[in-house]
CSV table of C-alpha atoms in Angstrom, one decimal:
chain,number,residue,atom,x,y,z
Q,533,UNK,CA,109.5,102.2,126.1
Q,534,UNK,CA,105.7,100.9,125.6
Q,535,UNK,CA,104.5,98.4,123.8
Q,536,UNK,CA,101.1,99.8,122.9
Q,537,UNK,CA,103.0,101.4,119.8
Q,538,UNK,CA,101.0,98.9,117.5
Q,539,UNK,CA,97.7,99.1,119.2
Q,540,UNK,CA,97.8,103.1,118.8
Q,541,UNK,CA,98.7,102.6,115.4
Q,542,UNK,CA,95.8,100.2,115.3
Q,543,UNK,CA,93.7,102.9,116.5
Q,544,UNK,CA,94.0,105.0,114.2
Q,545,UNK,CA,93.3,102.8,111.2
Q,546,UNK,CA,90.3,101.5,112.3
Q,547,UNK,CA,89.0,105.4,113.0
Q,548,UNK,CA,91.0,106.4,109.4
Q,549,UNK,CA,88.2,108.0,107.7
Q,550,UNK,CA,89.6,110.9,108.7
Q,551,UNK,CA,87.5,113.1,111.4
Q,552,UNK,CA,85.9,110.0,112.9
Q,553,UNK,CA,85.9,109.9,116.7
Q,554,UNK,CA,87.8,107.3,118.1
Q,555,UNK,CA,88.0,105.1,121.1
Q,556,UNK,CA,90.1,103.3,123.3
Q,557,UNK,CA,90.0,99.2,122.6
Q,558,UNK,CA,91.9,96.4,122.6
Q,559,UNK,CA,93.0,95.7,119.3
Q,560,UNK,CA,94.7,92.1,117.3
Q,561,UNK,CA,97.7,94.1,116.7
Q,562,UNK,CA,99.2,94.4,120.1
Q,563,UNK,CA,101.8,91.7,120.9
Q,564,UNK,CA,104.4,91.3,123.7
Q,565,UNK,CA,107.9,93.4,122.4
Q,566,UNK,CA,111.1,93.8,124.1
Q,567,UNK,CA,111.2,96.9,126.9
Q,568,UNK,CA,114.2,99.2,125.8
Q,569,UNK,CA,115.0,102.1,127.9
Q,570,UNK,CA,114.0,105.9,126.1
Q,571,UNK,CA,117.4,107.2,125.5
Q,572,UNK,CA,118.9,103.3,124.2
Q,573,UNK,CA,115.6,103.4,121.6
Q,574,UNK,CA,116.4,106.7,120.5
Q,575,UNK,CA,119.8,106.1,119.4
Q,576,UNK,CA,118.6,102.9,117.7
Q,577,UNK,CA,116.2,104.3,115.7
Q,578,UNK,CA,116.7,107.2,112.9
Q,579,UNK,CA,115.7,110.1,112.8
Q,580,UNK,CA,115.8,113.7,111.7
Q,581,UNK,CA,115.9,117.0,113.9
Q,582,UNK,CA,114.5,119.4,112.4
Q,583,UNK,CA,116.0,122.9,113.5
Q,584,UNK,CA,114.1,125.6,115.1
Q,585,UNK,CA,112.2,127.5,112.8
Q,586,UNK,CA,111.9,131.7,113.1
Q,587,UNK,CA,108.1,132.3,112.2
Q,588,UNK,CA,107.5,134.9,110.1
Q,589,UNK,CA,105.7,137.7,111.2
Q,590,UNK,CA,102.7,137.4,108.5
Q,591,UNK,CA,102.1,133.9,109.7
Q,592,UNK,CA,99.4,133.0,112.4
Q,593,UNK,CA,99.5,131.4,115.3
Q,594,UNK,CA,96.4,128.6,116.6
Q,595,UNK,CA,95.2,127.2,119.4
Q,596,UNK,CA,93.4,123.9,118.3
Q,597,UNK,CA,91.1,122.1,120.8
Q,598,UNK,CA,93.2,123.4,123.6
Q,599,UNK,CA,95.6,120.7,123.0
Q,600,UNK,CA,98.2,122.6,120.9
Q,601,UNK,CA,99.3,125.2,118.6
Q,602,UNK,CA,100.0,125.6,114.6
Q,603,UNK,CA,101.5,128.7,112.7
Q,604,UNK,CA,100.4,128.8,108.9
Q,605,UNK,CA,101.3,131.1,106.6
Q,606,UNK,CA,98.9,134.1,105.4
Q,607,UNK,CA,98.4,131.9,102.0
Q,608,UNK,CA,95.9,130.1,103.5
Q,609,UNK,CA,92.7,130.8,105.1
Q,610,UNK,CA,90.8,128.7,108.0
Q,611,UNK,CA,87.8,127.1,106.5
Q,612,UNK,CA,84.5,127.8,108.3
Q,613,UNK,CA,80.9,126.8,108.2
Q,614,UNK,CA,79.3,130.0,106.9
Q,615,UNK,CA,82.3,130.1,103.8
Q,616,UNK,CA,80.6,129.7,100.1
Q,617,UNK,CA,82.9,126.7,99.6
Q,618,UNK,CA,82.2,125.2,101.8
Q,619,UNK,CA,78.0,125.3,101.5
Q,620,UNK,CA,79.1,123.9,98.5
Q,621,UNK,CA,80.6,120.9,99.6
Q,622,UNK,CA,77.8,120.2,102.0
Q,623,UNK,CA,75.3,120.5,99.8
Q,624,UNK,CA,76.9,117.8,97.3
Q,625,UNK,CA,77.5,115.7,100.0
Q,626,UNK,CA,81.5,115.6,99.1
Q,627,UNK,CA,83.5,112.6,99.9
Q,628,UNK,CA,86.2,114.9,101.3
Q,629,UNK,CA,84.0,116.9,104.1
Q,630,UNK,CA,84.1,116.2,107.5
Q,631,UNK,CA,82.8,118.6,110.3
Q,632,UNK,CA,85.4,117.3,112.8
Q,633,UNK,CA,88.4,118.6,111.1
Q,634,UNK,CA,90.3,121.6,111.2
Q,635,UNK,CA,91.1,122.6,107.8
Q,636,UNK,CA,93.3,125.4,106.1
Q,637,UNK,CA,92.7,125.6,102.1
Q,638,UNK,CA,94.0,128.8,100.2
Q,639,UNK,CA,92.8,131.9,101.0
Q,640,UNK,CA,89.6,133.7,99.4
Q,641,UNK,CA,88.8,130.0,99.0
Q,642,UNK,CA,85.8,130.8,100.8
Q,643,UNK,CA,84.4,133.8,98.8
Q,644,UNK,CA,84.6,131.7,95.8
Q,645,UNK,CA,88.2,132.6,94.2
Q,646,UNK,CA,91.5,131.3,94.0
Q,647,UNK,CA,89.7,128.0,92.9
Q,648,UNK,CA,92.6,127.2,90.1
Q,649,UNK,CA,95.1,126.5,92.6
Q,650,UNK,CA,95.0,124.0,95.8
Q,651,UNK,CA,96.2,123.2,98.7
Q,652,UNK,CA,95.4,121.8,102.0
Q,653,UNK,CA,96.5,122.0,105.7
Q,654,UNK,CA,94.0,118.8,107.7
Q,655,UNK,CA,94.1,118.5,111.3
Q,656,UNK,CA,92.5,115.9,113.2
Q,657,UNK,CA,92.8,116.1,117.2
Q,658,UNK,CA,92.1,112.4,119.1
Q,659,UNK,CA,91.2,112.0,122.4
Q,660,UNK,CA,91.6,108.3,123.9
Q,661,UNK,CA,92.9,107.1,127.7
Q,662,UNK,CA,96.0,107.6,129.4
Q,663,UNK,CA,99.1,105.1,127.9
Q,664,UNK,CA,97.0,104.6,124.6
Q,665,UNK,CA,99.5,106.4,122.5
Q,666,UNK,CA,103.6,106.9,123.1
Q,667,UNK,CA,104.6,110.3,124.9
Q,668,UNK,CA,105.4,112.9,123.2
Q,669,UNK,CA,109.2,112.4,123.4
Q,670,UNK,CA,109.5,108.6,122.6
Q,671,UNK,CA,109.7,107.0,119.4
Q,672,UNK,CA,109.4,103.2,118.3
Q,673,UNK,CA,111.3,101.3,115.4
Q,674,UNK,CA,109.0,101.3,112.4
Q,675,UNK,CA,108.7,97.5,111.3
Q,676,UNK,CA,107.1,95.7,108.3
Q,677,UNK,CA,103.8,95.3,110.3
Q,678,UNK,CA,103.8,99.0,111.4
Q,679,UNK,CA,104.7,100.3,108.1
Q,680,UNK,CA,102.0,97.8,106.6
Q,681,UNK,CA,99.0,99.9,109.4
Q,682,UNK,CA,100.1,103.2,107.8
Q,683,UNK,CA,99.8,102.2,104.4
Q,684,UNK,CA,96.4,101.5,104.9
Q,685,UNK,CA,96.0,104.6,106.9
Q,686,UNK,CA,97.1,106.3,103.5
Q,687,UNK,CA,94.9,104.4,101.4
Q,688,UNK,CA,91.8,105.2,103.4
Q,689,UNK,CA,93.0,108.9,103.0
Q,690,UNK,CA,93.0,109.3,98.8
Q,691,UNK,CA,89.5,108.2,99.0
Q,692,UNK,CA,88.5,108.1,94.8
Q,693,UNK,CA,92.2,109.1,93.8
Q,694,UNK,CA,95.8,106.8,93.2
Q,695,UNK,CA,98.8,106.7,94.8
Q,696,UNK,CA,101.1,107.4,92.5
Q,697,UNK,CA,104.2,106.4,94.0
Q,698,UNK,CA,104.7,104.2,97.6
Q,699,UNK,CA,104.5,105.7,100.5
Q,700,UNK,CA,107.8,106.5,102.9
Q,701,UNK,CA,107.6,106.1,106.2
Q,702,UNK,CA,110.3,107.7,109.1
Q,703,UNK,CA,110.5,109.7,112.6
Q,704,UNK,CA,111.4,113.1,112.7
Q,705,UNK,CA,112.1,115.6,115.9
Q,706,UNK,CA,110.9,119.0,116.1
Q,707,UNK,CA,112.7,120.6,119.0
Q,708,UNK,CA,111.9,117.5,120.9
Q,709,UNK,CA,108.2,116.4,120.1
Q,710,UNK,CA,108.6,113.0,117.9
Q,711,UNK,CA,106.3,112.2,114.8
Q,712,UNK,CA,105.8,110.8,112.2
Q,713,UNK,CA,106.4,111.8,108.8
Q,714,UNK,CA,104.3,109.8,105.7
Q,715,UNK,CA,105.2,111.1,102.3
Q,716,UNK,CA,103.5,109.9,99.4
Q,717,UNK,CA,102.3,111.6,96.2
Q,718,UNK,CA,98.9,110.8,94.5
Q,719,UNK,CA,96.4,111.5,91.1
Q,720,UNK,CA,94.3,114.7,91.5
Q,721,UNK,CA,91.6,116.3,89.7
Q,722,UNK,CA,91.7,117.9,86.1
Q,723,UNK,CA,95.0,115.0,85.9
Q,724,UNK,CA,97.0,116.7,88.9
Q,725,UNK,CA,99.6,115.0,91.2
Q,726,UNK,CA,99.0,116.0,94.6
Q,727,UNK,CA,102.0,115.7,97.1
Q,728,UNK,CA,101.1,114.5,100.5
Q,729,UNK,CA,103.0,114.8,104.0
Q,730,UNK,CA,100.7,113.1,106.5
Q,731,UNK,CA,102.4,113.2,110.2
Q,732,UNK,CA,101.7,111.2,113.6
Q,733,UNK,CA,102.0,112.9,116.5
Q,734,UNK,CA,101.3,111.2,120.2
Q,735,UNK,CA,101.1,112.3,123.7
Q,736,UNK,CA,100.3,109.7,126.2
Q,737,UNK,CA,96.2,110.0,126.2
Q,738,UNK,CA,96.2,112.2,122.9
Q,739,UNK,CA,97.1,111.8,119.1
Q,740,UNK,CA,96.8,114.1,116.3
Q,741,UNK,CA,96.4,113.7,112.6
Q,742,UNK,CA,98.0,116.3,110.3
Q,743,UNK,CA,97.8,116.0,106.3
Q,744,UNK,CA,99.5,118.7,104.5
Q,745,UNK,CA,99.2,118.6,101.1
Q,746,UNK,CA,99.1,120.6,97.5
Q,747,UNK,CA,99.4,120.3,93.8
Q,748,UNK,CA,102.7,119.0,92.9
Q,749,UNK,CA,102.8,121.3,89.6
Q,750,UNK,CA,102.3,124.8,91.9
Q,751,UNK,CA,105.3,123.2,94.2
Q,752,UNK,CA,107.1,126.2,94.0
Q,753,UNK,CA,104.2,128.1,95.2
Q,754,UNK,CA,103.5,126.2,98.4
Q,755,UNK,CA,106.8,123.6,99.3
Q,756,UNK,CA,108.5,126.6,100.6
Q,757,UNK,CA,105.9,127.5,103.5
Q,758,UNK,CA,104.3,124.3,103.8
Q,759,UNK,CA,107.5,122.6,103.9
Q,760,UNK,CA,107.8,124.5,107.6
Q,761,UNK,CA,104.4,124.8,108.9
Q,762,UNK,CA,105.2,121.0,110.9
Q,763,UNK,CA,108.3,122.9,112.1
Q,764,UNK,CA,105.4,125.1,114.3
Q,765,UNK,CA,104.0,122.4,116.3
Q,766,UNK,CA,103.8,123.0,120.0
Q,767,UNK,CA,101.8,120.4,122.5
Q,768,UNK,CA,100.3,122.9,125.6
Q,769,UNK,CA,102.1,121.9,128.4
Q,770,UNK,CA,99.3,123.5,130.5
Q,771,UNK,CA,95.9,123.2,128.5
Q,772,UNK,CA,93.8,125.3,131.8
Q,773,UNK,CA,95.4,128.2,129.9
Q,774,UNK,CA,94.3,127.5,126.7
Q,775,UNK,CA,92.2,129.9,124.9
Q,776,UNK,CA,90.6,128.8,121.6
């Protein structure tokens, strides 16, 4: 097991403005841990498996950054440059917008309609050096300190809103990729609650950011679908064969 798990960790809060390009450095929070073998941390640390998830048909697939796919479900569309939306946010120079993500919001968002719901799929791909971040397949006990880094990782994420309860931190498995899986509700526009999922994922020299979120009063709209969409995540074994 490595003991870079901290300094990751530390790498991504001091990049958290979500869709800022990080770098490899030393940070303060690395210090010398105890090497336990793969399989002996594992069966320390708790976690849940999810099972295999049969993607419906109306779903669609994506290749992001040639790094890995994501199915989401035909509720949502992928935001782009030319949509009205989001002219709109540009133009009001919104906290929220940030040309390096990859965002799903619902669908004929874009054309100007569907504006009184929301939802949110936010995908953040980070490239750093070999050993910066745990493999894919390893996972690391989730201490006070650790649990302290995300915290302010969700803090930096709600921007002008609240949390409205604390934040709950764990691993989970999806068909044997580790991440992890930050829950924590927040305030919201026109006096919303937003539920948030944000999740971790790491593979070696690469770590991605993923925020799903949506209005906890249209839960039976959305929790079903986006309650899966994690359940999709694939790292490309073999990114030459990547098409975007």
């Amino acid at each position: 097991m490595k003991v870079m798990f901290k300094s990751s960790i530390a790498l991504l809060v001091v990049g958290n403005i979500i869709g800022l390009s990080l770098c490899s450095c030393n940070s303060p929070y690395v210090k010398t841990e105890k090497i336990i073998d793969e399989e002996e941390m594992s069966s320390i640390v708790q976690q849940e498996y999810l099972t295999v998830y049969q993607v419906p048909d109306t779903w669609k697939q994506y290749i992001i950054k040639e790094s890995f796919t994501i199915s989401v479900p035909n509720t949502v569309e992928l935001r782009s440059d030319l949509d009205k939306y989001t002219r709109q946010l540009k133009s009001s120079n919104f906290w929220g917008y940030n040309d390096n993500l990859v965002v799903f919001q619902q669908k004929d968002l874009s054309k100007g309609a569907n504006n009184n719901h929301y939802c949110r799929i936010l995908l953040l791909h980070i490239v750093g050096n070999e050993g910066d971040y745990l493999h894919n397949n390893e996972v690391q006990s989730l201490d006070p300190e650790t649990k302290s880094m995300f915290k302010e990782m969700v803090d930096a994420e709600i921007g002008p809103y609240s949390l409205i309860s604390e934040p709950t931190y764990s691993w989970i498995d999806i068909d044997g990729t580790k991440a992890v899986e930050i829950k924590y509700r927040r305030s919201g526009s026109d006096n919303y609650t937003t539920n948030c999922t944000m999740y971790l994922l790491f593979n070696n020299s690469e770590a991605v950011k993923m925020i799903v979120s949506y209005r906890e009063q249209e839960k039976d709209l959305w929790m079903p679908d986006f309650a899966n969409i994690i359940r999709t995540f694939r790292w490309i074994e073999s990114k030459s064969s990547a098409v975007e």
